[in-house]
Amino acid sequence: IMDFNSFMKSYADEIGGNYSEYDTTKSVIIVPLSDGRFQTVVGLVKNSEKFHGRLGIEFSSKVCEMQDKLDFKAMLEENARLCHSKLAINEGYIVVEASTFTDTATENLLREIIQEVAVQADEWEFKLTGLDVH
């Protein structure tokens, strides 16, 4: 596997985004989007039961705080249309997240995943709140 944080920094530079490293397994890119909007995407390398003992990379981006009045049916229907990512609830937030295995991930695949997570999270954030917070 490539050096994950080096890839994240390089990709942030490539797209004109901002990069922050938390530690050897976690980093963040603030992805510039259209209309002067931005979306924060967290990348985390981890080994968990979710990955059946394999090392994986999880990407996530917050959409908004979870509220009962949200249209969960529309979100589930959207999941069927997405390629890499899905809408989910995590720690009280609606998020867009995606994961892949490190041993099969290519840099192009990671670029696609980061962009899809950022774009979808931003679109849903705007649709649900009208804001550009996360």
mmCIF file of N, CA and C in Angstrom:
data_model
loop_
_atom_site.group_PDB
_atom_site.id
_atom_site.type_symbol
_atom_site.label_atom_id
_atom_site.label_comp_id
_atom_site.label_asym_id
_atom_site.label_seq_id
_atom_site.Cartn_x
_atom_site.Cartn_y
_atom_site.Cartn_z
ATOM 1 N N ILE A 1 0.842 -1.196 0.000
ATOM 2 C CA ILE A 1 0.000 0.000 0.000
ATOM 3 C C ILE A 1 0.879 1.249 0.000
ATOM 4 N N MET A 2 0.403 2.218 -0.711
ATOM 5 C CA MET A 2 1.119 3.492 -0.724
ATOM 6 C C MET A 2 1.065 4.119 0.665
ATOM 7 N N ASP A 3 1.919 5.092 0.913
ATOM 8 C CA ASP A 3 1.855 5.849 2.162
ATOM 9 C C ASP A 3 0.577 6.683 2.118
ATOM 10 N N PHE A 4 -0.397 6.318 2.926
ATOM 11 C CA PHE A 4 -1.728 6.917 2.856
ATOM 12 C C PHE A 4 -1.693 8.432 3.047
ATOM 13 N N ASN A 5 -1.021 8.893 4.094
ATOM 14 C CA ASN A 5 -1.008 10.331 4.351
ATOM 15 C C ASN A 5 -0.280 11.089 3.251
ATOM 16 N N SER A 6 0.765 10.502 2.679
ATOM 17 C CA SER A 6 1.445 11.153 1.544
ATOM 18 C C SER A 6 0.491 11.273 0.360
ATOM 19 N N PHE A 7 -0.285 10.211 0.115
ATOM 20 C CA PHE A 7 -1.285 10.270 -0.954
ATOM 21 C C PHE A 7 -2.297 11.383 -0.672
ATOM 22 N N MET A 8 -2.809 11.440 0.567
ATOM 23 C CA MET A 8 -3.823 12.440 0.918
ATOM 24 C C MET A 8 -3.271 13.857 0.730
ATOM 25 N N LYS A 9 -2.042 14.094 1.153
ATOM 26 C CA LYS A 9 -1.434 15.420 0.995
ATOM 27 C C LYS A 9 -1.271 15.755 -0.478
ATOM 28 N N SER A 10 -0.772 14.795 -1.242
ATOM 29 C CA SER A 10 -0.566 14.988 -2.676
ATOM 30 C C SER A 10 -1.892 15.278 -3.378
ATOM 31 N N TYR A 11 -2.938 14.535 -3.014
ATOM 32 C CA TYR A 11 -4.236 14.741 -3.648
ATOM 33 C C TYR A 11 -4.820 16.104 -3.273
ATOM 34 N N ALA A 12 -4.668 16.494 -2.018
ATOM 35 C CA ALA A 12 -5.144 17.818 -1.601
ATOM 36 C C ALA A 12 -4.446 18.901 -2.417
ATOM 37 N N ASP A 13 -3.133 18.766 -2.606
ATOM 38 C CA ASP A 13 -2.382 19.728 -3.418
ATOM 39 C C ASP A 13 -2.896 19.739 -4.852
ATOM 40 N N GLU A 14 -3.153 18.546 -5.390
ATOM 41 C CA GLU A 14 -3.616 18.378 -6.769
ATOM 42 C C GLU A 14 -4.944 19.106 -7.021
ATOM 43 N N ILE A 15 -5.848 19.075 -6.046
ATOM 44 C CA ILE A 15 -7.180 19.666 -6.237
ATOM 45 C C ILE A 15 -7.301 21.069 -5.638
ATOM 46 N N GLY A 16 -6.217 21.560 -5.059
ATOM 47 C CA GLY A 16 -6.264 22.887 -4.444
ATOM 48 C C GLY A 16 -6.992 22.895 -3.116
ATOM 49 N N GLY A 17 -6.974 21.758 -2.438
ATOM 50 C CA GLY A 17 -7.631 21.653 -1.133
ATOM 51 C C GLY A 17 -6.645 21.841 -0.003
ATOM 52 N N ASN A 18 -7.141 21.750 1.208
ATOM 53 C CA ASN A 18 -6.288 21.838 2.397
ATOM 54 C C ASN A 18 -6.161 20.462 3.017
ATOM 55 N N TYR A 19 -4.968 20.168 3.543
ATOM 56 C CA TYR A 19 -4.663 18.869 4.121
ATOM 57 C C TYR A 19 -4.263 19.034 5.577
ATOM 58 N N SER A 20 -4.745 18.163 6.435
ATOM 59 C CA SER A 20 -4.324 18.107 7.834
ATOM 60 C C SER A 20 -4.090 16.651 8.201
ATOM 61 N N GLU A 21 -2.983 16.397 8.890
ATOM 62 C CA GLU A 21 -2.666 15.044 9.339
ATOM 63 C C GLU A 21 -2.859 14.975 10.841
ATOM 64 N N TYR A 22 -3.610 13.968 11.303
ATOM 65 C CA TYR A 22 -3.816 13.779 12.738
ATOM 66 C C TYR A 22 -2.773 12.832 13.296
ATOM 67 N N ASP A 23 -2.538 11.724 12.599
ATOM 68 C CA ASP A 23 -1.513 10.756 12.982
ATOM 69 C C ASP A 23 -1.235 9.893 11.761
ATOM 70 N N THR A 24 -0.557 8.779 11.920
ATOM 71 C CA THR A 24 -0.171 7.961 10.766
ATOM 72 C C THR A 24 -1.357 7.270 10.104
ATOM 73 N N THR A 25 -2.505 7.232 10.784
ATOM 74 C CA THR A 25 -3.666 6.529 10.221
ATOM 75 C C THR A 25 -4.844 7.438 9.886
ATOM 76 N N LYS A 26 -4.771 8.724 10.223
ATOM 77 C CA LYS A 26 -5.927 9.599 10.028
ATOM 78 C C LYS A 26 -5.490 10.948 9.472
ATOM 79 N N SER A 27 -6.156 11.339 8.395
ATOM 80 C CA SER A 27 -5.909 12.670 7.833
ATOM 81 C C SER A 27 -7.196 13.201 7.224
ATOM 82 N N VAL A 28 -7.171 14.505 6.918
ATOM 83 C CA VAL A 28 -8.364 15.209 6.463
ATOM 84 C C VAL A 28 -8.012 16.057 5.254
ATOM 85 N N ILE A 29 -8.918 16.057 4.278
ATOM 86 C CA ILE A 29 -8.794 16.967 3.139
ATOM 87 C C ILE A 29 -10.045 17.838 3.118
ATOM 88 N N ILE A 30 -9.845 19.142 2.993
ATOM 89 C CA ILE A 30 -10.968 20.040 2.738
ATOM 90 C C ILE A 30 -11.023 20.191 1.222
ATOM 91 N N VAL A 31 -12.061 19.617 0.630
ATOM 92 C CA VAL A 31 -12.201 19.505 -0.821
ATOM 93 C C VAL A 31 -12.952 20.721 -1.364
ATOM 94 N N PRO A 32 -12.326 21.485 -2.278
ATOM 95 C CA PRO A 32 -13.053 22.591 -2.903
ATOM 96 C C PRO A 32 -14.061 22.055 -3.918
ATOM 97 N N LEU A 33 -15.272 22.629 -3.892
ATOM 98 C CA LEU A 33 -16.335 22.198 -4.797
ATOM 99 C C LEU A 33 -16.843 23.410 -5.574
ATOM 100 N N SER A 34 -17.857 23.208 -6.391
ATOM 101 C CA SER A 34 -18.384 24.308 -7.197
ATOM 102 C C SER A 34 -19.072 25.356 -6.317
ATOM 103 N N ASP A 35 -19.270 26.532 -6.886
ATOM 104 C CA ASP A 35 -19.965 27.638 -6.215
ATOM 105 C C ASP A 35 -19.285 28.073 -4.922
ATOM 106 N N GLY A 36 -17.959 27.886 -4.832
ATOM 107 C CA GLY A 36 -17.217 28.334 -3.660
ATOM 108 C C GLY A 36 -17.495 27.525 -2.403
ATOM 109 N N ARG A 37 -18.075 26.346 -2.570
ATOM 110 C CA ARG A 37 -18.379 25.490 -1.428
ATOM 111 C C ARG A 37 -17.197 24.572 -1.149
ATOM 112 N N PHE A 38 -17.144 24.048 0.071
ATOM 113 C CA PHE A 38 -16.082 23.134 0.492
ATOM 114 C C PHE A 38 -16.699 21.996 1.278
ATOM 115 N N GLN A 39 -16.016 20.862 1.298
ATOM 116 C CA GLN A 39 -16.488 19.740 2.100
ATOM 117 C C GLN A 39 -15.287 19.043 2.724
ATOM 118 N N THR A 40 -15.381 18.755 4.013
ATOM 119 C CA THR A 40 -14.315 18.089 4.750
ATOM 120 C C THR A 40 -14.486 16.579 4.627
ATOM 121 N N VAL A 41 -13.425 15.894 4.170
ATOM 122 C CA VAL A 41 -13.439 14.439 4.061
ATOM 123 C C VAL A 41 -12.331 13.882 4.952
ATOM 124 N N VAL A 42 -12.723 13.018 5.888
ATOM 125 C CA VAL A 42 -11.776 12.368 6.792
ATOM 126 C C VAL A 42 -11.416 11.009 6.215
ATOM 127 N N GLY A 43 -10.123 10.712 6.164
ATOM 128 C CA GLY A 43 -9.650 9.394 5.742
ATOM 129 C C GLY A 43 -9.013 8.695 6.923
ATOM 130 N N LEU A 44 -9.360 7.432 7.126
ATOM 131 C CA LEU A 44 -8.872 6.679 8.283
ATOM 132 C C LEU A 44 -8.486 5.269 7.849
ATOM 133 N N VAL A 45 -7.234 4.907 8.099
ATOM 134 C CA VAL A 45 -6.779 3.542 7.831
ATOM 135 C C VAL A 45 -7.033 2.741 9.090
ATOM 136 N N LYS A 46 -7.727 1.612 8.942
ATOM 137 C CA LYS A 46 -8.038 0.842 10.141
ATOM 138 C C LYS A 46 -8.195 -0.637 9.839
ATOM 139 N N ASN A 47 -8.009 -1.404 10.882
ATOM 140 C CA ASN A 47 -8.223 -2.843 10.824
ATOM 141 C C ASN A 47 -9.364 -3.119 11.778
ATOM 142 N N SER A 48 -10.472 -3.584 11.263
ATOM 143 C CA SER A 48 -11.627 -3.814 12.133
ATOM 144 C C SER A 48 -12.405 -5.029 11.651
ATOM 145 N N GLU A 49 -13.350 -5.444 12.471
ATOM 146 C CA GLU A 49 -14.217 -6.557 12.088
ATOM 147 C C GLU A 49 -14.939 -6.250 10.784
ATOM 148 N N LYS A 50 -15.229 -4.974 10.565
ATOM 149 C CA LYS A 50 -15.915 -4.556 9.347
ATOM 150 C C LYS A 50 -15.150 -5.006 8.104
ATOM 151 N N PHE A 51 -13.817 -5.088 8.227
ATOM 152 C CA PHE A 51 -12.978 -5.453 7.082
ATOM 153 C C PHE A 51 -12.515 -6.908 7.151
ATOM 154 N N HIS A 52 -13.078 -7.696 8.045
ATOM 155 C CA HIS A 52 -12.787 -9.137 8.136
ATOM 156 C C HIS A 52 -11.294 -9.414 8.271
ATOM 157 N N GLY A 53 -10.622 -8.623 9.118
ATOM 158 C CA GLY A 53 -9.205 -8.845 9.377
ATOM 159 C C GLY A 53 -8.269 -8.193 8.377
ATOM 160 N N ARG A 54 -8.805 -7.650 7.288
ATOM 161 C CA ARG A 54 -7.971 -6.945 6.304
ATOM 162 C C ARG A 54 -7.874 -5.478 6.696
ATOM 163 N N LEU A 55 -6.814 -4.854 6.259
ATOM 164 C CA LEU A 55 -6.640 -3.431 6.505
ATOM 165 C C LEU A 55 -7.507 -2.655 5.518
ATOM 166 N N GLY A 56 -8.250 -1.698 6.028
ATOM 167 C CA GLY A 56 -9.151 -0.929 5.182
ATOM 168 C C GLY A 56 -8.940 0.558 5.339
ATOM 169 N N ILE A 57 -9.523 1.308 4.417
ATOM 170 C CA ILE A 57 -9.532 2.763 4.492
ATOM 171 C C ILE A 57 -10.990 3.193 4.491
ATOM 172 N N GLU A 58 -11.348 3.999 5.472
ATOM 173 C CA GLU A 58 -12.686 4.571 5.536
ATOM 174 C C GLU A 58 -12.604 6.058 5.258
ATOM 175 N N PHE A 59 -13.508 6.532 4.434
ATOM 176 C CA PHE A 59 -13.647 7.961 4.179
ATOM 177 C C PHE A 59 -15.020 8.371 4.670
ATOM 178 N N SER A 60 -15.107 9.549 5.280
ATOM 179 C CA SER A 60 -16.420 10.026 5.718
ATOM 180 C C SER A 60 -16.466 11.547 5.694
ATOM 181 N N SER A 61 -17.682 12.054 5.572
ATOM 182 C CA SER A 61 -17.912 13.489 5.576
ATOM 183 C C SER A 61 -19.270 13.760 6.208
ATOM 184 N N LYS A 62 -19.309 14.690 7.149
ATOM 185 C CA LYS A 62 -20.562 15.032 7.822
ATOM 186 C C LYS A 62 -21.482 15.798 6.878
ATOM 187 N N VAL A 63 -22.779 15.505 7.005
ATOM 188 C CA VAL A 63 -23.816 16.214 6.256
ATOM 189 C C VAL A 63 -24.513 17.204 7.187
ATOM 190 N N CYS A 64 -25.088 16.693 8.277
ATOM 191 C CA CYS A 64 -25.787 17.537 9.256
ATOM 192 C C CYS A 64 -26.095 16.689 10.480
ATOM 193 N N GLU A 65 -26.565 17.342 11.527
ATOM 194 C CA GLU A 65 -26.989 16.593 12.708
ATOM 195 C C GLU A 65 -28.215 15.757 12.369
ATOM 196 N N MET A 66 -28.289 14.577 12.964
ATOM 197 C CA MET A 66 -29.420 13.679 12.756
ATOM 198 C C MET A 66 -30.664 14.298 13.386
ATOM 199 N N GLN A 67 -31.762 14.260 12.648
ATOM 200 C CA GLN A 67 -33.045 14.745 13.145
ATOM 201 C C GLN A 67 -34.133 13.799 12.655
ATOM 202 N N ASP A 68 -35.116 13.571 13.483
ATOM 203 C CA ASP A 68 -36.190 12.644 13.121
ATOM 204 C C ASP A 68 -36.980 13.097 11.899
ATOM 205 N N LYS A 69 -37.023 14.390 11.627
ATOM 206 C CA LYS A 69 -37.843 14.908 10.523
ATOM 207 C C LYS A 69 -37.190 14.714 9.148
ATOM 208 N N LEU A 70 -35.972 14.193 9.092
ATOM 209 C CA LEU A 70 -35.282 14.021 7.810
ATOM 210 C C LEU A 70 -35.942 12.927 6.972
ATOM 211 N N ASP A 71 -35.783 13.017 5.679
ATOM 212 C CA ASP A 71 -36.391 12.070 4.751
ATOM 213 C C ASP A 71 -35.474 10.856 4.555
ATOM 214 N N PHE A 72 -35.581 9.906 5.490
ATOM 215 C CA PHE A 72 -34.708 8.736 5.458
ATOM 216 C C PHE A 72 -35.002 7.843 4.260
ATOM 217 N N LYS A 73 -36.240 7.824 3.808
ATOM 218 C CA LYS A 73 -36.588 7.039 2.616
ATOM 219 C C LYS A 73 -35.809 7.565 1.412
ATOM 220 N N ALA A 74 -35.756 8.875 1.243
ATOM 221 C CA ALA A 74 -34.997 9.459 0.127
ATOM 222 C C ALA A 74 -33.518 9.126 0.247
ATOM 223 N N MET A 75 -33.004 9.107 1.460
ATOM 224 C CA MET A 75 -31.581 8.784 1.661
ATOM 225 C C MET A 75 -31.293 7.333 1.303
ATOM 226 N N LEU A 76 -32.179 6.431 1.698
ATOM 227 C CA LEU A 76 -31.989 5.021 1.344
ATOM 228 C C LEU A 76 -32.097 4.825 -0.167
ATOM 229 N N GLU A 77 -33.021 5.545 -0.794
ATOM 230 C CA GLU A 77 -33.140 5.452 -2.256
ATOM 231 C C GLU A 77 -31.872 5.991 -2.921
ATOM 232 N N GLU A 78 -31.291 7.042 -2.368
ATOM 233 C CA GLU A 78 -30.043 7.596 -2.897
ATOM 234 C C GLU A 78 -28.909 6.577 -2.792
ATOM 235 N N ASN A 79 -28.871 5.815 -1.703
ATOM 236 C CA ASN A 79 -27.831 4.791 -1.544
ATOM 237 C C ASN A 79 -27.804 3.824 -2.722
ATOM 238 N N ALA A 80 -28.968 3.534 -3.286
ATOM 239 C CA ALA A 80 -29.044 2.608 -4.418
ATOM 240 C C ALA A 80 -28.418 3.212 -5.678
ATOM 241 N N ARG A 81 -28.315 4.542 -5.744
ATOM 242 C CA ARG A 81 -27.769 5.205 -6.931
ATOM 243 C C ARG A 81 -26.274 5.496 -6.823
ATOM 244 N N LEU A 82 -25.735 5.456 -5.610
ATOM 245 C CA LEU A 82 -24.331 5.808 -5.414
ATOM 246 C C LEU A 82 -23.419 4.644 -5.779
ATOM 247 N N CYS A 83 -22.233 4.966 -6.226
ATOM 248 C CA CYS A 83 -21.284 3.935 -6.641
ATOM 249 C C CYS A 83 -20.415 3.456 -5.475
ATOM 250 N N HIS A 84 -19.662 4.365 -4.873
ATOM 251 C CA HIS A 84 -18.718 3.991 -3.814
ATOM 252 C C HIS A 84 -19.247 4.263 -2.416
ATOM 253 N N SER A 85 -20.075 5.276 -2.270
ATOM 254 C CA SER A 85 -20.427 5.777 -0.947
ATOM 255 C C SER A 85 -21.859 5.447 -0.569
ATOM 256 N N LYS A 86 -22.187 5.789 0.677
ATOM 257 C CA LYS A 86 -23.551 5.608 1.171
ATOM 258 C C LYS A 86 -23.821 6.647 2.243
ATOM 259 N N LEU A 87 -25.082 6.975 2.407
ATOM 260 C CA LEU A 87 -25.512 7.828 3.508
ATOM 261 C C LEU A 87 -25.704 6.945 4.732
ATOM 262 N N ALA A 88 -25.293 7.450 5.888
ATOM 263 C CA ALA A 88 -25.373 6.666 7.118
ATOM 264 C C ALA A 88 -25.552 7.608 8.301
ATOM 265 N N ILE A 89 -25.772 7.036 9.464
ATOM 266 C CA ILE A 89 -25.818 7.795 10.711
ATOM 267 C C ILE A 89 -24.618 7.362 11.533
ATOM 268 N N ASN A 90 -23.845 8.352 12.014
ATOM 269 C CA ASN A 90 -22.661 8.058 12.811
ATOM 270 C C ASN A 90 -22.511 9.130 13.879
ATOM 271 N N GLU A 91 -22.544 8.702 15.129
ATOM 272 C CA GLU A 91 -22.359 9.600 16.272
ATOM 273 C C GLU A 91 -23.278 10.830 16.212
ATOM 274 N N GLY A 92 -24.544 10.591 15.866
ATOM 275 C CA GLY A 92 -25.520 11.665 15.875
ATOM 276 C C GLY A 92 -25.532 12.543 14.643
ATOM 277 N N TYR A 93 -24.779 12.176 13.625
ATOM 278 C CA TYR A 93 -24.730 12.944 12.381
ATOM 279 C C TYR A 93 -25.127 12.081 11.193
ATOM 280 N N ILE A 94 -25.763 12.703 10.211
ATOM 281 C CA ILE A 94 -25.910 12.087 8.895
ATOM 282 C C ILE A 94 -24.556 12.290 8.230
ATOM 283 N N VAL A 95 -23.997 11.229 7.689
ATOM 284 C CA VAL A 95 -22.698 11.288 7.024
ATOM 285 C C VAL A 95 -22.780 10.582 5.677
ATOM 286 N N VAL A 96 -21.838 10.911 4.814
ATOM 287 C CA VAL A 96 -21.600 10.106 3.621
ATOM 288 C C VAL A 96 -20.287 9.402 3.889
ATOM 289 N N GLU A 97 -20.267 8.079 3.696
ATOM 290 C CA GLU A 97 -19.053 7.326 3.972
ATOM 291 C C GLU A 97 -18.820 6.279 2.900
ATOM 292 N N ALA A 98 -17.560 5.882 2.790
ATOM 293 C CA ALA A 98 -17.178 4.834 1.841
ATOM 294 C C ALA A 98 -15.956 4.138 2.405
ATOM 295 N N SER A 99 -15.748 2.904 2.005
ATOM 296 C CA SER A 99 -14.555 2.191 2.451
ATOM 297 C C SER A 99 -14.048 1.281 1.346
ATOM 298 N N THR A 100 -12.769 0.950 1.455
ATOM 299 C CA THR A 100 -12.143 0.030 0.512
ATOM 300 C C THR A 100 -10.991 -0.656 1.228
ATOM 301 N N PHE A 101 -10.503 -1.719 0.655
ATOM 302 C CA PHE A 101 -9.356 -2.409 1.232
ATOM 303 C C PHE A 101 -8.062 -1.778 0.740
ATOM 304 N N THR A 102 -7.076 -1.702 1.626
ATOM 305 C CA THR A 102 -5.801 -1.089 1.242
ATOM 306 C C THR A 102 -5.054 -1.940 0.211
ATOM 307 N N ASP A 103 -5.220 -3.256 0.284
ATOM 308 C CA ASP A 103 -4.437 -4.105 -0.624
ATOM 309 C C ASP A 103 -4.956 -4.104 -2.061
ATOM 310 N N THR A 104 -6.137 -3.571 -2.283
ATOM 311 C CA THR A 104 -6.656 -3.509 -3.659
ATOM 312 C C THR A 104 -6.913 -2.079 -4.124
ATOM 313 N N ALA A 105 -6.721 -1.108 -3.243
ATOM 314 C CA ALA A 105 -7.000 0.286 -3.594
ATOM 315 C C ALA A 105 -5.906 0.855 -4.490
ATOM 316 N N THR A 106 -6.325 1.547 -5.526
ATOM 317 C CA THR A 106 -5.386 2.293 -6.362
ATOM 318 C C THR A 106 -5.563 3.774 -6.045
ATOM 319 N N GLU A 107 -4.595 4.573 -6.426
ATOM 320 C CA GLU A 107 -4.723 6.008 -6.196
ATOM 321 C C GLU A 107 -5.919 6.576 -6.958
ATOM 322 N N ASN A 108 -6.179 6.092 -8.162
ATOM 323 C CA ASN A 108 -7.345 6.573 -8.915
ATOM 324 C C ASN A 108 -8.649 6.230 -8.211
ATOM 325 N N LEU A 109 -8.730 5.025 -7.657
ATOM 326 C CA LEU A 109 -9.927 4.634 -6.915
ATOM 327 C C LEU A 109 -10.114 5.548 -5.703
ATOM 328 N N LEU A 110 -9.049 5.819 -4.970
ATOM 329 C CA LEU A 110 -9.151 6.690 -3.801
ATOM 330 C C LEU A 110 -9.594 8.089 -4.202
ATOM 331 N N ARG A 111 -9.098 8.591 -5.334
ATOM 332 C CA ARG A 111 -9.536 9.905 -5.830
ATOM 333 C C ARG A 111 -11.044 9.902 -6.099
ATOM 334 N N GLU A 112 -11.522 8.860 -6.789
ATOM 335 C CA GLU A 112 -12.955 8.739 -7.091
ATOM 336 C C GLU A 112 -13.781 8.715 -5.814
ATOM 337 N N ILE A 113 -13.334 7.940 -4.840
ATOM 338 C CA ILE A 113 -14.077 7.802 -3.586
ATOM 339 C C ILE A 113 -14.126 9.141 -2.849
ATOM 340 N N ILE A 114 -12.992 9.809 -2.727
ATOM 341 C CA ILE A 114 -12.951 11.096 -2.022
ATOM 342 C C ILE A 114 -13.881 12.093 -2.696
ATOM 343 N N GLN A 115 -13.842 12.149 -4.026
ATOM 344 C CA GLN A 115 -14.709 13.091 -4.737
ATOM 345 C C GLN A 115 -16.176 12.748 -4.550
ATOM 346 N N GLU A 116 -16.525 11.469 -4.644
ATOM 347 C CA GLU A 116 -17.929 11.097 -4.475
ATOM 348 C C GLU A 116 -18.404 11.411 -3.057
ATOM 349 N N VAL A 117 -17.601 11.092 -2.063
ATOM 350 C CA VAL A 117 -17.980 11.383 -0.681
ATOM 351 C C VAL A 117 -18.178 12.889 -0.503
ATOM 352 N N ALA A 118 -17.241 13.687 -1.003
ATOM 353 C CA ALA A 118 -17.325 15.143 -0.841
ATOM 354 C C ALA A 118 -18.547 15.716 -1.558
ATOM 355 N N VAL A 119 -18.725 15.327 -2.804
ATOM 356 C CA VAL A 119 -19.832 15.883 -3.603
ATOM 357 C C VAL A 119 -21.176 15.475 -3.019
ATOM 358 N N GLN A 120 -21.324 14.206 -2.674
ATOM 359 C CA GLN A 120 -22.604 13.744 -2.132
ATOM 360 C C GLN A 120 -22.901 14.378 -0.785
ATOM 361 N N ALA A 121 -21.900 14.470 0.088
ATOM 362 C CA ALA A 121 -22.118 15.081 1.403
ATOM 363 C C ALA A 121 -22.512 16.548 1.233
ATOM 364 N N ASP A 122 -21.844 17.248 0.317
ATOM 365 C CA ASP A 122 -22.163 18.655 0.092
ATOM 366 C C ASP A 122 -23.572 18.814 -0.475
ATOM 367 N N GLU A 123 -23.925 17.980 -1.445
ATOM 368 C CA GLU A 123 -25.267 18.062 -2.033
ATOM 369 C C GLU A 123 -26.348 17.808 -0.990
ATOM 370 N N TRP A 124 -26.158 16.788 -0.153
ATOM 371 C CA TRP A 124 -27.152 16.479 0.868
ATOM 372 C C TRP A 124 -27.169 17.535 1.958
ATOM 373 N N GLU A 125 -26.008 18.074 2.299
ATOM 374 C CA GLU A 125 -25.970 19.153 3.288
ATOM 375 C C GLU A 125 -26.786 20.353 2.790
ATOM 376 N N PHE A 126 -26.581 20.704 1.535
ATOM 377 C CA PHE A 126 -27.320 21.834 0.960
ATOM 378 C C PHE A 126 -28.811 21.535 0.894
ATOM 379 N N LYS A 127 -29.142 20.302 0.458
ATOM 380 C CA LYS A 127 -30.547 19.902 0.333
ATOM 381 C C LYS A 127 -31.252 19.907 1.688
ATOM 382 N N LEU A 128 -30.559 19.443 2.728
ATOM 383 C CA LEU A 128 -31.197 19.303 4.033
ATOM 384 C C LEU A 128 -31.129 20.562 4.895
ATOM 385 N N THR A 129 -30.076 21.381 4.699
ATOM 386 C CA THR A 129 -29.897 22.537 5.596
ATOM 387 C C THR A 129 -29.803 23.868 4.869
ATOM 388 N N GLY A 130 -29.461 23.846 3.585
ATOM 389 C CA GLY A 130 -29.240 25.082 2.836
ATOM 390 C C GLY A 130 -27.925 25.749 3.188
ATOM 391 N N LEU A 131 -27.076 25.066 3.965
ATOM 392 C CA LEU A 131 -25.831 25.657 4.461
ATOM 393 C C LEU A 131 -24.603 24.972 3.858
ATOM 394 N N ASP A 132 -23.427 25.542 4.173
ATOM 395 C CA ASP A 132 -22.134 24.946 3.822
ATOM 396 C C ASP A 132 -21.281 24.972 5.080
ATOM 397 N N VAL A 133 -21.573 24.038 5.990
ATOM 398 C CA VAL A 133 -20.957 24.033 7.311
ATOM 399 C C VAL A 133 -19.791 23.055 7.395
ATOM 400 N N HIS A 134 -20.003 21.846 6.862
ATOM 401 C CA HIS A 134 -19.021 20.781 7.037
ATOM 402 C C HIS A 134 -18.152 20.692 5.813
#
